[in-house]
XYZ file of C-alpha atoms in Angstrom:
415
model
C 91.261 93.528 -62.068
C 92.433 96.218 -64.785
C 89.978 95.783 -67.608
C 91.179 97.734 -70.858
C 90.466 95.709 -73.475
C 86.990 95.965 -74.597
C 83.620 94.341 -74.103
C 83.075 90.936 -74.355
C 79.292 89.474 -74.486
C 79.002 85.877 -73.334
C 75.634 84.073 -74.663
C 75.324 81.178 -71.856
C 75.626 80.972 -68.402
C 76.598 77.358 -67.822
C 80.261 76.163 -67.177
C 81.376 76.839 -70.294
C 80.073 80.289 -70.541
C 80.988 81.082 -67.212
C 84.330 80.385 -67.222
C 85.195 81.693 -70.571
C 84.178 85.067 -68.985
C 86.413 84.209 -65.756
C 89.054 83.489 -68.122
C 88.280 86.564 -70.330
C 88.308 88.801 -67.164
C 92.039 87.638 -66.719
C 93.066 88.591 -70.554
C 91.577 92.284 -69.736
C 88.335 92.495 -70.974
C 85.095 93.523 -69.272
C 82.172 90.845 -69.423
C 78.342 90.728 -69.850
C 76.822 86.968 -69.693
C 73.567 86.423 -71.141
C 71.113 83.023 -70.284
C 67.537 82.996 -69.034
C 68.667 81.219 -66.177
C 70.608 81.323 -63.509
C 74.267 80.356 -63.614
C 74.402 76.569 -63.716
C 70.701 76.027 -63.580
C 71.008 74.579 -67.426
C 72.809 71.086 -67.870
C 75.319 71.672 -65.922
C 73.506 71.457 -63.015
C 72.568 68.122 -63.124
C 76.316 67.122 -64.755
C 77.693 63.424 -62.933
C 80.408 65.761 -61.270
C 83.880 63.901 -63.361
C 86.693 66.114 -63.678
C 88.956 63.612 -65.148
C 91.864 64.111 -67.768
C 91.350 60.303 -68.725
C 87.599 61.175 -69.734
C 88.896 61.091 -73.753
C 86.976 58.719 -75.764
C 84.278 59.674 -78.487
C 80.541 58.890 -77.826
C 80.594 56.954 -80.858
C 83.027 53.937 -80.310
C 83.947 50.629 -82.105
C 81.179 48.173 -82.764
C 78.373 50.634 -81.480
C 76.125 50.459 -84.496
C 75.598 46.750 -83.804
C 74.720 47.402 -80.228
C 72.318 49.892 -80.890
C 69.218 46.946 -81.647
C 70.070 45.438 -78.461
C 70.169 48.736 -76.570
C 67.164 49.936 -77.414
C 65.207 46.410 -76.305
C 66.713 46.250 -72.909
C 65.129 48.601 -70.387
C 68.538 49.209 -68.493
C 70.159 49.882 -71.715
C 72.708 53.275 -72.626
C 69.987 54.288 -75.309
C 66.602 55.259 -76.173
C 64.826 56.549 -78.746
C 61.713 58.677 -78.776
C 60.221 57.226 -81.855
C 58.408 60.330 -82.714
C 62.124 61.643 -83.234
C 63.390 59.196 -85.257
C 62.752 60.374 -88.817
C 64.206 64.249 -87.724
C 67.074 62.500 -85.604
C 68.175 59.890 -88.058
C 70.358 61.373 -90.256
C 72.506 62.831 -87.736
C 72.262 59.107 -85.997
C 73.969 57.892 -88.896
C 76.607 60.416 -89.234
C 77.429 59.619 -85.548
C 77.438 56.299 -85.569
C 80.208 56.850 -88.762
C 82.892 58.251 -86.199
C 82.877 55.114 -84.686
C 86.082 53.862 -86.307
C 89.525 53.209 -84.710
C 91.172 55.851 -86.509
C 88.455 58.490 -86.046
C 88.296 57.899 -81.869
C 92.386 57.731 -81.773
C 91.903 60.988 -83.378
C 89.377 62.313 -81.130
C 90.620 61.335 -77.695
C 93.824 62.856 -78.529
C 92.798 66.062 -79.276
C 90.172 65.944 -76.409
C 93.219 64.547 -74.189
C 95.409 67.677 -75.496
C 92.315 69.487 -74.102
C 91.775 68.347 -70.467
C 95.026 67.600 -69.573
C 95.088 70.788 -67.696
C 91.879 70.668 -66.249
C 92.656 70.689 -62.773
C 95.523 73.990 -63.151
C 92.478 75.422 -65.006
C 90.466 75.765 -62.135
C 92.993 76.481 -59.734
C 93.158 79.758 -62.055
C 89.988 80.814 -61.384
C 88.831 80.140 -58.447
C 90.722 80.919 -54.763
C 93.022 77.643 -53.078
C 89.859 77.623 -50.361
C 87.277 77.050 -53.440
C 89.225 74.709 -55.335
C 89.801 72.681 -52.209
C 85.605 72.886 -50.844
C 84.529 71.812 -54.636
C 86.996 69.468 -56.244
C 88.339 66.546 -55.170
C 91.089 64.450 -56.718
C 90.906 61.237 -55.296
C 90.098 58.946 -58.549
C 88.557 57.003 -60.592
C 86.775 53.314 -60.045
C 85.780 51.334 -63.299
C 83.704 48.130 -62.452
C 83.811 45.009 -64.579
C 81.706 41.565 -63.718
C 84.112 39.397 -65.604
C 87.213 39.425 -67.242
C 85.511 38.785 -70.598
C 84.332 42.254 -70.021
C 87.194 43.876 -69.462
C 88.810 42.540 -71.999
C 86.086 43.763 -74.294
C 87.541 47.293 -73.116
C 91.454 46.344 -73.101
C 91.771 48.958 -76.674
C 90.159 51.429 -75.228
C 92.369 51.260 -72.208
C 95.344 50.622 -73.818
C 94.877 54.531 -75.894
C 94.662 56.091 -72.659
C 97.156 54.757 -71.849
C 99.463 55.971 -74.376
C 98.186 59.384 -74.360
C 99.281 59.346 -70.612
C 96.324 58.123 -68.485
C 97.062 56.058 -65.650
C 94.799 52.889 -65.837
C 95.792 50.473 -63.499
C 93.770 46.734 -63.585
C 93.001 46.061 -60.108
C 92.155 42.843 -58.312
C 88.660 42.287 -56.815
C 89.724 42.438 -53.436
C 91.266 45.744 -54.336
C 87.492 46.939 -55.482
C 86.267 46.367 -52.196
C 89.397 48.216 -50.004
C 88.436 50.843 -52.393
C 84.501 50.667 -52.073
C 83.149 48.065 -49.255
C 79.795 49.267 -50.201
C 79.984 47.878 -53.826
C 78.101 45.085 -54.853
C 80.301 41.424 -54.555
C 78.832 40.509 -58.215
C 82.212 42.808 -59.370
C 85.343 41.053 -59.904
C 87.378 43.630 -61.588
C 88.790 46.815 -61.651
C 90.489 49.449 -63.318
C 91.536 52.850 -61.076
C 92.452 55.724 -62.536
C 94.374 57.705 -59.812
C 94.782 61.188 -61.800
C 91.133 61.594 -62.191
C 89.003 63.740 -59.507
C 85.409 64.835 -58.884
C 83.234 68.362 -58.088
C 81.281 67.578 -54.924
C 78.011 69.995 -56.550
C 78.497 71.058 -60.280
C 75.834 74.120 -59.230
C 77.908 75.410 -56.638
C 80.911 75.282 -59.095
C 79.195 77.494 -61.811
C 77.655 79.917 -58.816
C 81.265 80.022 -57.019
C 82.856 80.812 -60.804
C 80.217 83.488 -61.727
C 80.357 85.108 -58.013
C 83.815 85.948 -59.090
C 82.456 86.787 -62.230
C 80.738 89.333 -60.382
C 83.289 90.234 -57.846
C 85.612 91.212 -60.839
C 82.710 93.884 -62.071
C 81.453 91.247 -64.643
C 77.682 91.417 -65.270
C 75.388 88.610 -65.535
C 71.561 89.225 -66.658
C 68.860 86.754 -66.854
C 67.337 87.076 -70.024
C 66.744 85.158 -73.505
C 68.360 86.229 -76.562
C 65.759 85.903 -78.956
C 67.729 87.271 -82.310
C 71.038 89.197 -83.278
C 71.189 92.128 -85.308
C 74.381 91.776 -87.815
C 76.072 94.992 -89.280
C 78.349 94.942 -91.922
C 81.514 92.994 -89.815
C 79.203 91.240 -87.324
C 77.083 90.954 -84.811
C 76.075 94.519 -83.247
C 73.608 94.138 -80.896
C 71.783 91.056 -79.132
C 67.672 91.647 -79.117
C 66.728 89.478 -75.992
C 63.686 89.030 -73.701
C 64.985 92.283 -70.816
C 65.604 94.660 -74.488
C 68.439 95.507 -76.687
C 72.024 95.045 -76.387
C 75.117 96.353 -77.974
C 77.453 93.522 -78.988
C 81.627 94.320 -79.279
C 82.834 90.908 -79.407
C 80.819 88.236 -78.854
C 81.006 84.356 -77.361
C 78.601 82.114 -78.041
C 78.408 79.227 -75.249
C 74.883 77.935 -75.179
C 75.376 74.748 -74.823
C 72.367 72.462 -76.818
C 70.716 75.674 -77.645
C 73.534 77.148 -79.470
C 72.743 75.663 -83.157
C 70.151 78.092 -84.124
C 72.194 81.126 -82.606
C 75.516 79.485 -84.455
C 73.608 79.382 -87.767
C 72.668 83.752 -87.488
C 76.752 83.908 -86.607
C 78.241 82.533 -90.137
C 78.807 79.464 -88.285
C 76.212 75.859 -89.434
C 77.079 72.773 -87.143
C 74.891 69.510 -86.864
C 74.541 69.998 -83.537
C 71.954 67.332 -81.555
C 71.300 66.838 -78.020
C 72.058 63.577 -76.154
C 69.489 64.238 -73.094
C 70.916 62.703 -70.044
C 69.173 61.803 -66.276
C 70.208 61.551 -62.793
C 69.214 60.453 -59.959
C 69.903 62.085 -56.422
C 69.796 60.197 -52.990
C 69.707 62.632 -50.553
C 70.675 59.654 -47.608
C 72.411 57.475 -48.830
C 72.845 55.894 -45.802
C 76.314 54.451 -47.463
C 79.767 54.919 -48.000
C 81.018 55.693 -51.614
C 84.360 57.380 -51.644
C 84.862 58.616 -55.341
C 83.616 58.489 -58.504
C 82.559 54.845 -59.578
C 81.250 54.207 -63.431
C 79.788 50.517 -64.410
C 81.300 50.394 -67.958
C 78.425 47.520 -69.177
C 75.641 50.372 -68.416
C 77.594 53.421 -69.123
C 76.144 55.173 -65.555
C 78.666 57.232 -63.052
C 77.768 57.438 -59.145
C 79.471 60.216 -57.494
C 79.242 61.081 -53.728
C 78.350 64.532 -53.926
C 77.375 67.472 -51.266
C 73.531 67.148 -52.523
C 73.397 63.384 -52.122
C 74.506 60.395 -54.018
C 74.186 60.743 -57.339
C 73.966 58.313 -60.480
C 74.056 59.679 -63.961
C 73.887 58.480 -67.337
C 72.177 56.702 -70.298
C 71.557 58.839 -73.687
C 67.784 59.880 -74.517
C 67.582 61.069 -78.447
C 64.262 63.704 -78.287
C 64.864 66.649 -79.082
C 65.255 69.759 -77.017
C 60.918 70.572 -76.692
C 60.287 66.684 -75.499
C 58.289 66.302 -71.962
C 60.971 64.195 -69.281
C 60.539 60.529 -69.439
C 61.231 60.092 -65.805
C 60.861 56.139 -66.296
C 64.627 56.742 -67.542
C 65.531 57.822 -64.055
C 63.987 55.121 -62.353
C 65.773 52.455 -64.540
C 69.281 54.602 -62.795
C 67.663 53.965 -59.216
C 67.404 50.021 -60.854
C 70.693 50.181 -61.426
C 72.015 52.248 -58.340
C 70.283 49.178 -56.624
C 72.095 46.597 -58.674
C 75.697 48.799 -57.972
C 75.056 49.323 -53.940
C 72.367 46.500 -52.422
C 72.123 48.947 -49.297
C 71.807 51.926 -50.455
C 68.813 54.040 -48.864
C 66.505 54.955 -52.189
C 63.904 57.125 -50.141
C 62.983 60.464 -51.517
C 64.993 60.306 -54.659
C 65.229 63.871 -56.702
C 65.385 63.040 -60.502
C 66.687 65.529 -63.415
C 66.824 65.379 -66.941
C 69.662 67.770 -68.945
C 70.518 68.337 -72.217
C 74.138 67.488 -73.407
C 74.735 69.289 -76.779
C 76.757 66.708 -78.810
C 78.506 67.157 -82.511
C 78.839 63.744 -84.265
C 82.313 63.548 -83.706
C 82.219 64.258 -79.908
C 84.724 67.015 -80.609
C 82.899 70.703 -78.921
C 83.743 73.714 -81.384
C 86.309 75.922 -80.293
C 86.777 78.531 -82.792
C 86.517 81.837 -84.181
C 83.104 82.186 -86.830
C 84.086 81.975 -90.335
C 82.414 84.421 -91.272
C 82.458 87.616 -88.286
C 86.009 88.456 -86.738
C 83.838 89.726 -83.754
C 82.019 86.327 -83.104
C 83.916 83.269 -81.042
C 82.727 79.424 -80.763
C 82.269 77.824 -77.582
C 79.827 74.687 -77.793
C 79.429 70.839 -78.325
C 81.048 69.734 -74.810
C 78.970 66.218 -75.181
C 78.807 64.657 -71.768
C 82.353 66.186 -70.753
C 81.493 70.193 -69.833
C 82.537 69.945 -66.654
C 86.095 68.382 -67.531
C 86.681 70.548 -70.266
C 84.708 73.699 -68.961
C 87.643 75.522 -67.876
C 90.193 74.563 -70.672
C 87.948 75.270 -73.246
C 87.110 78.863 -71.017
C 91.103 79.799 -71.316
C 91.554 79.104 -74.766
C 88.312 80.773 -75.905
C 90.007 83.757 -73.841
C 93.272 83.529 -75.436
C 91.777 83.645 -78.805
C 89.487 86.684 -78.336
C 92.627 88.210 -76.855
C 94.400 87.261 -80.387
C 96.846 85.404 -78.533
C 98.148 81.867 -79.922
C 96.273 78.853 -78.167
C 98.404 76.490 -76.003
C 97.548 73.758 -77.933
C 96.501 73.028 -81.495
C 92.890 73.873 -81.969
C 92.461 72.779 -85.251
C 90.392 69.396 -83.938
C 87.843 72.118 -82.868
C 87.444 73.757 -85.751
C 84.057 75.105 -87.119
C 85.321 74.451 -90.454
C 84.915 70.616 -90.099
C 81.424 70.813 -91.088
């Protein structure tokens, strides 16, 4: 791969990072990524695995703020709180819960929508037809509703993806259970979303994407960056934890960590992290076909390559916070509840951290203040779906080429 056009330094070696320098490789430029891990160690590791265009809608939706109470007395709830965390996390609680209006998640799931649309040509562009085929799968979407009441509570929702061009077609209960026998009979209704699709292991996506990385004479170094050194037009070098390096241009893609970093780079955003569990079943000993998400608790199960895997429920605590691994025990309640014969022996449990704006919009951007510096962060619980779209426009603007869609919802400037 000819690679003429300078240096590029990417800070983050999770999906985002990773396939901003794929996608950077492609525009001509030669890549160093930076992360003390391993690619796809962080978050993305233990992602829910949904690649799926329809995947639109802000965190912060109608009616939330009166749900909140509720959610954080029931044990199977979306939510909790660490109440140590409250004071620091309250402010930016409130701001979040203030997108929650009609017009402001219209707004958001169409840009997001303008976003992902592509997902699935995205990857094909970066990784080989045999890759693409062993790691994604594009066999839908199953939402699961107990009563019609309940759907109907979600009918607005629906009806926006809808006219941004999701598929979402109601389906019947007997059409639940031609889809997935193994589902619990308390389900009566449906909704299938056919264009939506899956990763069977979001670690051996990152590790396939930065092997290529590799294979196209990128370099990736384990190592944290623990401050920048800034010269008269920008960042110059990066001082991290394996010594000092020289900085050309620069993409920041950290992911929950990047707020601190964005802050040195001209660049303040209010960025929080939503900390997020899973739960692996290594044996299953059942059949689930595709993704499945039970809208009441907000959880996805995906079959994957490591196991079966539910995912879900928001944790607010900060990014130093011990794992309260009673969170991932209320998914294995619920994975119960979902699949009455599932096999729950030797569960593996993770905890992540999402890095979430209040809007749910990531920043996509050049900094405001360094020419030198890009803006890659803020991917909420969505950086698989919109890991590789946000990867070739990042590209396209270091490149100074026009992005192919309007980036303006992603601007830095919002805050």
């Amino acid at each position: 791969m000819t690679q003429n056009k300078g240096h590029v330094t990417v800070i983050g070696a999770g999906i985002v990072g990773i396939c901003s320098a794929a996608f950077l490789q492609q525009e001509g430029f030669s890549v160093t990524v930076i992360d003390r891990q391993e690619p796809g160690r962080g978050t993305s590791f233990g992602n829910a695995g949904s690649v799926s265009p329809s995947a639109i809608l802000p965190v912060a939706m109608p009616g939330m703020m009166s749900k909140v109470p509720s959610w954080l007395m029931d044990p199977l709830g979306p939510l909790t709180i660490r109440w140590s965390y409250l004071p620091i996390v309250t402010p930016w609680l409130l701001r979040f819960l203030r997108h929650g209006t009609r017009s402001e998640v219209e707004r958001v799931a169409k840009a997001m929508r303008n976003l992902m649309v592509t997902v699935f040509d995205d990857y094909g562009a970066i990784l080989d037809h045999g890759e693409f085929n062993n790691l994604i799968r594009r066999d839908g979407c199953l939402y699961v509703y107990e009563s019609r009441q309940e759907l109907d509570a979600a009918g607005w929702s629906l009806e926006l993806r809808r006219k941004l061009g999701a598929e979402m077609a109601e389906i019947s209960e007997s059409e639940i259970y031609q889809l997935e026998p193994a589902l619990s009979r308390h389900f009566k209704l449906g909704i299938f979303a056919p264009e939506n699709g899956r990763t069977i292991d979001p670690y051996q996506l990152v590790r396939t994407i930065a092997n290529r990385v590799r294979e196209n004479g990128g370099q990736i170094i384990e190592a944290e960056v623990q401050d920048v050194e800034i010269g008269p037009d920008g960042p110059t070098a990066l001082i991290t934890s394996a010594g000092r390096r020289t900085v050309d241009k620069l993409v920041l893609a950290a992911g929950a960590w990047s707020g601190k970093l964005a802050k040195k780079l001209g660049a303040s955003a209010p960025l929080e992290t939503q900390r997020g569990y899973h739960v692996t079943f290594a044996d299953p000993q059942i059949d689930v076909r595709r993704t499945v998400m039970w809208n009441k608790r907000s959880v996805f199960v995906n079959p994957m390559q490591p196991g079966l895997r539910i995912a879900g429920t928001v944790e607010l605590a900060g990014l130093n916070a011990a794992p309260n691994y009673a969170r991932a025990d209320r998914l294995m309640e619920i994975a119960t509840q979902m699949f009455p014969d599932l096999n729950t022996a030797s569960p593996s449990k993770w905890m992540g951290h999402r890095p979430c704006l209040p809007d749910s919009l990531p920043v996509i951007d050049r900094s405001p203040r360094y020419k030198n510096t890009f803006l890659a962060f803020g991917h909420q619980h969505v950086g698989i779906c919109s890991g590789a779209p946000t990867g070739r426009q990042i590209a396209r603007l270091v490149a100074g080429k026009p992005a192919t869609i309007d980036l303006s919802p992603f601007s830095i400037g919002r805050f």
